[in-house]
mmCIF file of C-alpha atoms and ligand atoms in Angstrom:
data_model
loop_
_atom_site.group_PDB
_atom_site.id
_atom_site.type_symbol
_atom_site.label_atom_id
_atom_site.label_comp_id
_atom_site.label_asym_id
_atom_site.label_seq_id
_atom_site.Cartn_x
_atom_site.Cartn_y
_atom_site.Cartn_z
ATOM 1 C CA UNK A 10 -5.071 -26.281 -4.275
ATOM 2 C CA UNK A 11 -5.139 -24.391 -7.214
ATOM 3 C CA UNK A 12 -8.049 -26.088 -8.781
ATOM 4 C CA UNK A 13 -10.021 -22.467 -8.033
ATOM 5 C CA UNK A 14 -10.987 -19.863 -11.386
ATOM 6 C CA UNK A 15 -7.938 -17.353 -12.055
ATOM 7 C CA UNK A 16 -8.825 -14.349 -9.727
ATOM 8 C CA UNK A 17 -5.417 -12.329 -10.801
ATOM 9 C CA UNK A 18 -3.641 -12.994 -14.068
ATOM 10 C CA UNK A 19 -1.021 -10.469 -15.062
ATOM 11 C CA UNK A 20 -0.173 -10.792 -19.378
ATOM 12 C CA UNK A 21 2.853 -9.250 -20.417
ATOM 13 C CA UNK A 22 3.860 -6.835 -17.465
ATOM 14 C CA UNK A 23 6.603 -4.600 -18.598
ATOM 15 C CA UNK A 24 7.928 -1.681 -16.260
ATOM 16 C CA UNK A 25 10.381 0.337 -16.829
ATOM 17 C CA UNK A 26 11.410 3.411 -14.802
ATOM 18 C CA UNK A 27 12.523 7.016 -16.290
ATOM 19 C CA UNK A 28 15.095 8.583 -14.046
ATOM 20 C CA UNK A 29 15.555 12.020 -16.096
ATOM 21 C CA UNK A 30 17.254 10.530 -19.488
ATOM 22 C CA UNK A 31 17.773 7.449 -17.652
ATOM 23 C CA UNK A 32 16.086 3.871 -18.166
ATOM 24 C CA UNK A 33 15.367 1.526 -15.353
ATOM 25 C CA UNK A 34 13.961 -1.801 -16.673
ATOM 26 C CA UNK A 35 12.553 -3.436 -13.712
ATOM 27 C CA UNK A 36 9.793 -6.161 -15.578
ATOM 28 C CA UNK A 37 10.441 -7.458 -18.680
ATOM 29 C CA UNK A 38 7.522 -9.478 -19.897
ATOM 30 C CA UNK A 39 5.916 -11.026 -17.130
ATOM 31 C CA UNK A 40 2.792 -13.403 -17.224
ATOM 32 C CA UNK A 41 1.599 -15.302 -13.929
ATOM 33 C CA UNK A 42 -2.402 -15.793 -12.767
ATOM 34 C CA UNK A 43 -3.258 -16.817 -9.413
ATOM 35 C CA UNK A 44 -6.198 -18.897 -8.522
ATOM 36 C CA UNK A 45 -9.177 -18.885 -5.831
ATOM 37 C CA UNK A 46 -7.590 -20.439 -2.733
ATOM 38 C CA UNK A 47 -4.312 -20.688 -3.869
ATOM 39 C CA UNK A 48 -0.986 -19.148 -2.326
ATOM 40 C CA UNK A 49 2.207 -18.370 -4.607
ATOM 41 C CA UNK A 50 5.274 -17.133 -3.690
ATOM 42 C CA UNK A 51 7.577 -14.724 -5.304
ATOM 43 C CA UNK A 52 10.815 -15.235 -4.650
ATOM 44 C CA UNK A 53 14.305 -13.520 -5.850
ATOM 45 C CA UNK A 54 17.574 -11.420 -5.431
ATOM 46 C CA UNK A 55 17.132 -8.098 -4.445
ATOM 47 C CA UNK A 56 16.768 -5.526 -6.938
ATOM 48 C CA UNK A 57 14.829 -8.221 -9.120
ATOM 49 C CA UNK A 58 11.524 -6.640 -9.458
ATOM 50 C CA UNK A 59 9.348 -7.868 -7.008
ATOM 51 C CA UNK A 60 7.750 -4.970 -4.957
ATOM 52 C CA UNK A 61 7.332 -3.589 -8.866
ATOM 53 C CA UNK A 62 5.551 -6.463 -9.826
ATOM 54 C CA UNK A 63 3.646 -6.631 -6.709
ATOM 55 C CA UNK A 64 2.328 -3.299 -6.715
ATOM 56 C CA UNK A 65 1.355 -3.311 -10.106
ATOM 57 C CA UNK A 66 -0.749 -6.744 -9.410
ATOM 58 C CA UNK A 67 -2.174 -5.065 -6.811
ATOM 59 C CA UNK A 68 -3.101 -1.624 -9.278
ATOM 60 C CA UNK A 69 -0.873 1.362 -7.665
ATOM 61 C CA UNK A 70 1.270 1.049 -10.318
ATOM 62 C CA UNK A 71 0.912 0.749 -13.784
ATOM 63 C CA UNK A 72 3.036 -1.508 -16.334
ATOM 64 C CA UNK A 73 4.682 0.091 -19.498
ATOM 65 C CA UNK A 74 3.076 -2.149 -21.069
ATOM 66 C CA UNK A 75 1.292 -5.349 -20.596
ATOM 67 C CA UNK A 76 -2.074 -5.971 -18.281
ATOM 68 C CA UNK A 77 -3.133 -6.929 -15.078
ATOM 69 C CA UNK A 78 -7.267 -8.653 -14.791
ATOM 70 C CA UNK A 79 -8.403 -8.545 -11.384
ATOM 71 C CA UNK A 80 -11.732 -10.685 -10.937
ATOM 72 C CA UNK A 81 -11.679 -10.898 -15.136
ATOM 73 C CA UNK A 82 -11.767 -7.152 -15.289
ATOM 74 C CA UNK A 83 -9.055 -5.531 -17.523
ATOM 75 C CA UNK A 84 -7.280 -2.991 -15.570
ATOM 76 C CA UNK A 85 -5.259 -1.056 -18.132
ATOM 77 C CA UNK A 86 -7.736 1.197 -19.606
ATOM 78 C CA UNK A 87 -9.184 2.193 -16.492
ATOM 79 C CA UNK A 88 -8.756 5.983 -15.053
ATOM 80 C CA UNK A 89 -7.772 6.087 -11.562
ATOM 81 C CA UNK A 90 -10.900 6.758 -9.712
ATOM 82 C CA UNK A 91 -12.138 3.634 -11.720
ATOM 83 C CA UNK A 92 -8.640 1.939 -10.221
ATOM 84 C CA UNK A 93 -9.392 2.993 -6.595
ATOM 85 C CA UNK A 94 -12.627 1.063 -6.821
ATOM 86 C CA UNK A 95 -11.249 -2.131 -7.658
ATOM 87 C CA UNK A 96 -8.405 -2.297 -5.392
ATOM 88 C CA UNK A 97 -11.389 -0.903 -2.339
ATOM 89 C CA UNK A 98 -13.331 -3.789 -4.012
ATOM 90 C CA UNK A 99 -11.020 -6.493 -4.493
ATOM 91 C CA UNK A 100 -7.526 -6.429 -2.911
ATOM 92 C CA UNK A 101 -5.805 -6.267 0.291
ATOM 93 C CA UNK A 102 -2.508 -5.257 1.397
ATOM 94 C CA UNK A 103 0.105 -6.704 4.305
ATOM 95 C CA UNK A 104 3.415 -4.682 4.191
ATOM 96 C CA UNK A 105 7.096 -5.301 6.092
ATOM 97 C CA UNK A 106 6.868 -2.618 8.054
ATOM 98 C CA UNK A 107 2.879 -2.998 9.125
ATOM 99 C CA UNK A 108 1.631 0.507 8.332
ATOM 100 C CA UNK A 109 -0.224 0.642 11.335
ATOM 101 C CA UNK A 110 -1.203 4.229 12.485
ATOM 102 C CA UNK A 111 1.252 4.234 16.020
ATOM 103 C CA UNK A 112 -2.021 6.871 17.691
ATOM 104 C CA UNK A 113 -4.988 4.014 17.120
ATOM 105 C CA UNK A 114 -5.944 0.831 19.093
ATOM 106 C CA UNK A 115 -5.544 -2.289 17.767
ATOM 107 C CA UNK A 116 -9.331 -2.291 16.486
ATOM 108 C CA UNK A 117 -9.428 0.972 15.426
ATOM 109 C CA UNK A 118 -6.532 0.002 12.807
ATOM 110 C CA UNK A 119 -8.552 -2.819 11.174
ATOM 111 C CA UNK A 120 -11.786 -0.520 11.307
ATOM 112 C CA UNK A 121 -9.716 1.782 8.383
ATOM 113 C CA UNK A 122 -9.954 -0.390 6.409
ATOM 114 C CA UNK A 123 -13.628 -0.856 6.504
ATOM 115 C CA UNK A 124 -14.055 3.121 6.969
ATOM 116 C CA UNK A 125 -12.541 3.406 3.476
ATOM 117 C CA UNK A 126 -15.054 1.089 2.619
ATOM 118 C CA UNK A 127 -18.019 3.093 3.887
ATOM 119 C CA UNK A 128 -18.961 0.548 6.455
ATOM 120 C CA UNK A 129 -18.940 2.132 10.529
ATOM 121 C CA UNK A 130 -20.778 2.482 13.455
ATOM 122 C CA UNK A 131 -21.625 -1.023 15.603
ATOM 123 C CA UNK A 132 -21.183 -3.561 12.187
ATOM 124 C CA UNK A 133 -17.343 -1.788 12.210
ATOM 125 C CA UNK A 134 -16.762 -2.167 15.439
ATOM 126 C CA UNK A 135 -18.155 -5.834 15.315
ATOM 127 C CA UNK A 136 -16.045 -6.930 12.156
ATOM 128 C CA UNK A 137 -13.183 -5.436 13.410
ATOM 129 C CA UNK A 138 -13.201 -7.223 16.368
ATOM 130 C CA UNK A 139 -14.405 -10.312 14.842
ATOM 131 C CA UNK A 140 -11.184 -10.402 12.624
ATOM 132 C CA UNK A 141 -8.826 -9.446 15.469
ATOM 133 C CA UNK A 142 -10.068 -12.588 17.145
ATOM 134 C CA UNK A 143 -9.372 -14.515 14.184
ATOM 135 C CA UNK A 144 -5.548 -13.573 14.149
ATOM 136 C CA UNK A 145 -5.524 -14.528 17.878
ATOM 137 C CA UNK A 146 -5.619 -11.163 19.130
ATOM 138 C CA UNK A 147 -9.223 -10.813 21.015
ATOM 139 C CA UNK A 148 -7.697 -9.863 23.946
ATOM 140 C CA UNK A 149 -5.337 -6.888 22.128
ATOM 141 C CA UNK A 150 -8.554 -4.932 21.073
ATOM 142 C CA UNK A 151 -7.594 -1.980 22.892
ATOM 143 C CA UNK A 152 -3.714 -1.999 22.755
ATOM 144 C CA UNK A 153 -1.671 0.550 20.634
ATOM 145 C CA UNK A 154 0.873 -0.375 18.608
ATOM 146 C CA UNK A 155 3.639 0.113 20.829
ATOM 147 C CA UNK A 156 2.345 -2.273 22.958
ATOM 148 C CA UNK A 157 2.571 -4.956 20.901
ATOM 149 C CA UNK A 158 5.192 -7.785 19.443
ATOM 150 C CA UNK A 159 6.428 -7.440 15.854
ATOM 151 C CA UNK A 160 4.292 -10.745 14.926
ATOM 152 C CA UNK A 161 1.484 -9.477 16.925
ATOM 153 C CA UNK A 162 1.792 -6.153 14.709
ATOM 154 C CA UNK A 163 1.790 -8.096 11.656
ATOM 155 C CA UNK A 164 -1.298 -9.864 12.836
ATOM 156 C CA UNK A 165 -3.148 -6.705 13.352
ATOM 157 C CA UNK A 166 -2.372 -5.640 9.952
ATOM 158 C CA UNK A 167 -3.449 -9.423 8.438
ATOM 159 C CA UNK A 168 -6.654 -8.518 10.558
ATOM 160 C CA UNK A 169 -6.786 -5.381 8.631
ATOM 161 C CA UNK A 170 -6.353 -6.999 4.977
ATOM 162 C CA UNK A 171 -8.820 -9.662 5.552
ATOM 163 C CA UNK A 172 -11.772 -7.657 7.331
ATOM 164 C CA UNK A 173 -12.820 -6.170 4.371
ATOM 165 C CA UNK A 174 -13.037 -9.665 2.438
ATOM 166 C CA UNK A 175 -10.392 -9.105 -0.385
ATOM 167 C CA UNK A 176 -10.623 -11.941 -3.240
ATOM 168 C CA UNK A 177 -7.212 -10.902 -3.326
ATOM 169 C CA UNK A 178 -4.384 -10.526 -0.679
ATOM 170 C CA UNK A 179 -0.467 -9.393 -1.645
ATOM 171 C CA UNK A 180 2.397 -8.853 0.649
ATOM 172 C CA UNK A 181 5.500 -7.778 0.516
ATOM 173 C CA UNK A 182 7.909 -9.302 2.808
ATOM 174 C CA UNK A 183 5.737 -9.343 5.272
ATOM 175 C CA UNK A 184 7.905 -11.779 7.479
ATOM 176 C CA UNK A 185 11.380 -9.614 6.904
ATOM 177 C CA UNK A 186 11.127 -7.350 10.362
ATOM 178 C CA UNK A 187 10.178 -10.745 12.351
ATOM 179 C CA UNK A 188 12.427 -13.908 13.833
ATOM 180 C CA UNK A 189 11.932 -17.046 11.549
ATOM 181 C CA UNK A 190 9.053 -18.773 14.064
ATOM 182 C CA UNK A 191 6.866 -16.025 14.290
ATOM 183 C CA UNK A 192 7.470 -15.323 10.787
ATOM 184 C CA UNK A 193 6.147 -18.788 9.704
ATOM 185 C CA UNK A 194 3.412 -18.963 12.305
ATOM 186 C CA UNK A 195 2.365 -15.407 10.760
ATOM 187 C CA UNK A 196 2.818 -17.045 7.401
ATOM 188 C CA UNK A 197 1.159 -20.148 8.802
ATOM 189 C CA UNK A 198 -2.425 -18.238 10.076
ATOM 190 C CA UNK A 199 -2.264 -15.815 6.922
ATOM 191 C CA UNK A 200 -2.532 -19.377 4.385
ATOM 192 C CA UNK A 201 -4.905 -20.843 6.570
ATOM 193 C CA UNK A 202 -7.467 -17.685 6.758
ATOM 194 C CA UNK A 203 -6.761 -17.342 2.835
ATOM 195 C CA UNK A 204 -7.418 -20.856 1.550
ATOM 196 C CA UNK A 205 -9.968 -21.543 3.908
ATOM 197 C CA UNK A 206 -11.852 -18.322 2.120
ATOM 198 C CA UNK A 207 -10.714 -18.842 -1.557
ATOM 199 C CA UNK A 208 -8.640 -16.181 -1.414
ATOM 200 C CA UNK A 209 -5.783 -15.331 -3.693
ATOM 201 C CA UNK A 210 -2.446 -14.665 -2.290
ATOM 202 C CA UNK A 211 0.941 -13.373 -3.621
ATOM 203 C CA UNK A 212 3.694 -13.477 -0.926
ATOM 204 C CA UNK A 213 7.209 -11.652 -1.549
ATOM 205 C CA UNK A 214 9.631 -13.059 0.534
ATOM 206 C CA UNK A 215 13.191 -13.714 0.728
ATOM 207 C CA UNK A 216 12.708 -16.467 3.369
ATOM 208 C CA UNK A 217 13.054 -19.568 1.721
ATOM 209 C CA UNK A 218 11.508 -21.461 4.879
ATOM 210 C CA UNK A 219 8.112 -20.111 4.384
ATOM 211 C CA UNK A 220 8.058 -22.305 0.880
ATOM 212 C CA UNK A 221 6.254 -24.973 2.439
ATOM 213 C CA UNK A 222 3.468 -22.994 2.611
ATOM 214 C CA UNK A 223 3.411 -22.033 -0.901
ATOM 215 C CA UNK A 224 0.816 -23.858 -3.778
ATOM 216 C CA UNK A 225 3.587 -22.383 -6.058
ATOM 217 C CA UNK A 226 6.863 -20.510 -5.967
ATOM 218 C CA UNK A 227 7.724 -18.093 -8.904
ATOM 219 C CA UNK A 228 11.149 -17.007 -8.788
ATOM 220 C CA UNK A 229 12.152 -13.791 -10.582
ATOM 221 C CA UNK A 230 15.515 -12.877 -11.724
ATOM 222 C CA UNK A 231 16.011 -9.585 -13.948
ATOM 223 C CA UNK A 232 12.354 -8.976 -14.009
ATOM 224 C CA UNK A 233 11.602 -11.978 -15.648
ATOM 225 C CA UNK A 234 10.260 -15.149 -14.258
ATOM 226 C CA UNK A 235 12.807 -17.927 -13.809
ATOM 227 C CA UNK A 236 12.041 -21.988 -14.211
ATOM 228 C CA UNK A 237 11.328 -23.931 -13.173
ATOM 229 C CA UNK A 238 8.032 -22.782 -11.000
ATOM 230 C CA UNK A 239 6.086 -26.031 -10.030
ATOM 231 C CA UNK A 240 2.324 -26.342 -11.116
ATOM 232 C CA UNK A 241 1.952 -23.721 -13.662
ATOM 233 C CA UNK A 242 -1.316 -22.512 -14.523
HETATM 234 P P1 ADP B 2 12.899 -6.044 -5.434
HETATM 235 O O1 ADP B 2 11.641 -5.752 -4.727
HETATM 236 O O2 ADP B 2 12.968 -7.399 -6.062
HETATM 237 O O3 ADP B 2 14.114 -5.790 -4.578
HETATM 238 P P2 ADP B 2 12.249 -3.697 -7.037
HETATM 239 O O4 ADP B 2 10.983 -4.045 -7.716
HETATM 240 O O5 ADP B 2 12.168 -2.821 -5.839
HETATM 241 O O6 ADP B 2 13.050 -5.036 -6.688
HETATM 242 O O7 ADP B 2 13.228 -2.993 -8.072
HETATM 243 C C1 ADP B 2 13.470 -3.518 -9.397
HETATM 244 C C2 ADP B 2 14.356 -2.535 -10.160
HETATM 245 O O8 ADP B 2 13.630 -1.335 -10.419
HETATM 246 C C3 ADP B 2 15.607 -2.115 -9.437
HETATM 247 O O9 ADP B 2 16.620 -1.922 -10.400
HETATM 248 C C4 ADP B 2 15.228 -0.807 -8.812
HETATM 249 O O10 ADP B 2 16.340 -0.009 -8.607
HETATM 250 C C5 ADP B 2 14.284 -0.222 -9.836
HETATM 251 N N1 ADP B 2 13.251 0.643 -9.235
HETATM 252 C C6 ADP B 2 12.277 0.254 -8.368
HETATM 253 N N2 ADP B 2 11.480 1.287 -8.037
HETATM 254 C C7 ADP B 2 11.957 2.363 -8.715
HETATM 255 C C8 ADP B 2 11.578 3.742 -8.810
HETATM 256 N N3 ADP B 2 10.509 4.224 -8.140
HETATM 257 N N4 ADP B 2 12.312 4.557 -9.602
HETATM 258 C C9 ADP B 2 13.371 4.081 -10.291
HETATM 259 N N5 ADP B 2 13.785 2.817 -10.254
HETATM 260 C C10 ADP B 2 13.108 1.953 -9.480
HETATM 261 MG MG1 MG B 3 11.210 -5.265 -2.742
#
């Protein structure tokens, strides 16, 4: 599955957070690329420098030191506005605790995502819907939040990612607030609508059942990678 071109490569990602006079290494070194149409997983103890590494693949953090190339583009040298642009262009986000605004129907949360984008009126309304439907949820269009299951949440906010057509999707434990069925049928529909696309996708998850729907697992321990990962790039 991974047979795609390199969509995300980070080269040497290095964090390390400055509490007053006090150092926090959270990355030491770390290289990884992810091809079109592939899913890897990053897995590891808490405190191991996941969400870190996550958010700086995904450009709202920046490394110490090292790079991240989204799409072939360099990253590091560019100022944020320049930053902004390429995660609008080029990534999308699923978080554990969905992110959904509690005040907007189901719809109206996925059409954000395109508003940030510049795209509204009747081709919003139409994509929304359109990727609502493809999460399961055409009949949720006009439900809020609170109305709604945790996996059905988590499917509004997949609907969200993908509308926009990311190359790129990253979550962070998105399965952790739901039971392990609906976590893997989440998981399940998220690989699906990815590969299908040649999409990229980085999962974080503790949940060692949701391997089997991984291309690759990359294990981190101490902010470095840990072998053995299978099918290395
Ligand atoms: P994980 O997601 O694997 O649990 P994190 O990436 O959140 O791990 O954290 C890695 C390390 O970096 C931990 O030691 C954590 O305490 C530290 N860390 C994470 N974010 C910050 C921050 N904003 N300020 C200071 N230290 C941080
Ligand atoms: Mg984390």
């Amino acid at each position: 599955m991974s047979s795609g071109p390199i969509q995300l490569r980070a080269s040497g990602v290095t964090k390390t957070f400055s509490l007053g006079k006090v150092e926090v290494p959270a990355l030491g070194g770390v290289d990884m690329a992810v091809a079109a149409g592939e899913v890897v997983l990053l897995m590891g103890p808490s405190g191991s420098g996941k969400t870190t590494l996550i958010s700086i693949l995904g450009c709202i953090l920046a490394p110490t030191a090292g790079s991240v190339a989204v799409m072939g583009r360099e990253t590091a040298a560019l100022p944020e506005a320049e930053l902004a642009k390429v995660r609008l262009a080029h990534i999308g986000f699923i978080f554990q605790g969905y992110n959904l605004f509690p005040t907007l129907f189901a719809e109206e949360n996925v059409r954000v995502s395109l508003d940030l984008r510049g795209v509204t009126g009747r081709d919003a309304v139409e994509r929304s819907r359109a990727a609502l439907a493809a999460v399961g949820l055409a009949d949720k269009f006009r439900v809020l939040p609170r109305d709604l299951s945790g996996g059905q949440k988590q499917r509004v906010a997949i609907a969200r990612a993908l509308v926009a057509e990311p190359e790129i999707l990253l979550a962070d434990e998105p399965t952790a607030a739901l039971d392990s069925e609906t976590g893997k049928s989440v998981i399940g529909l998220l690989r699906n609508l990815a590969v299908t696309h040649g999409r990229s996708v980085v999962i974080v998850t503790h949940d060692a059942r949701i391997a089997e729907f991984a291309d690759r697992v990359i294990r981190i321990e101490d902010g470095r990678i840990a072998g053995p990962s299978q099918g290395t790039l």
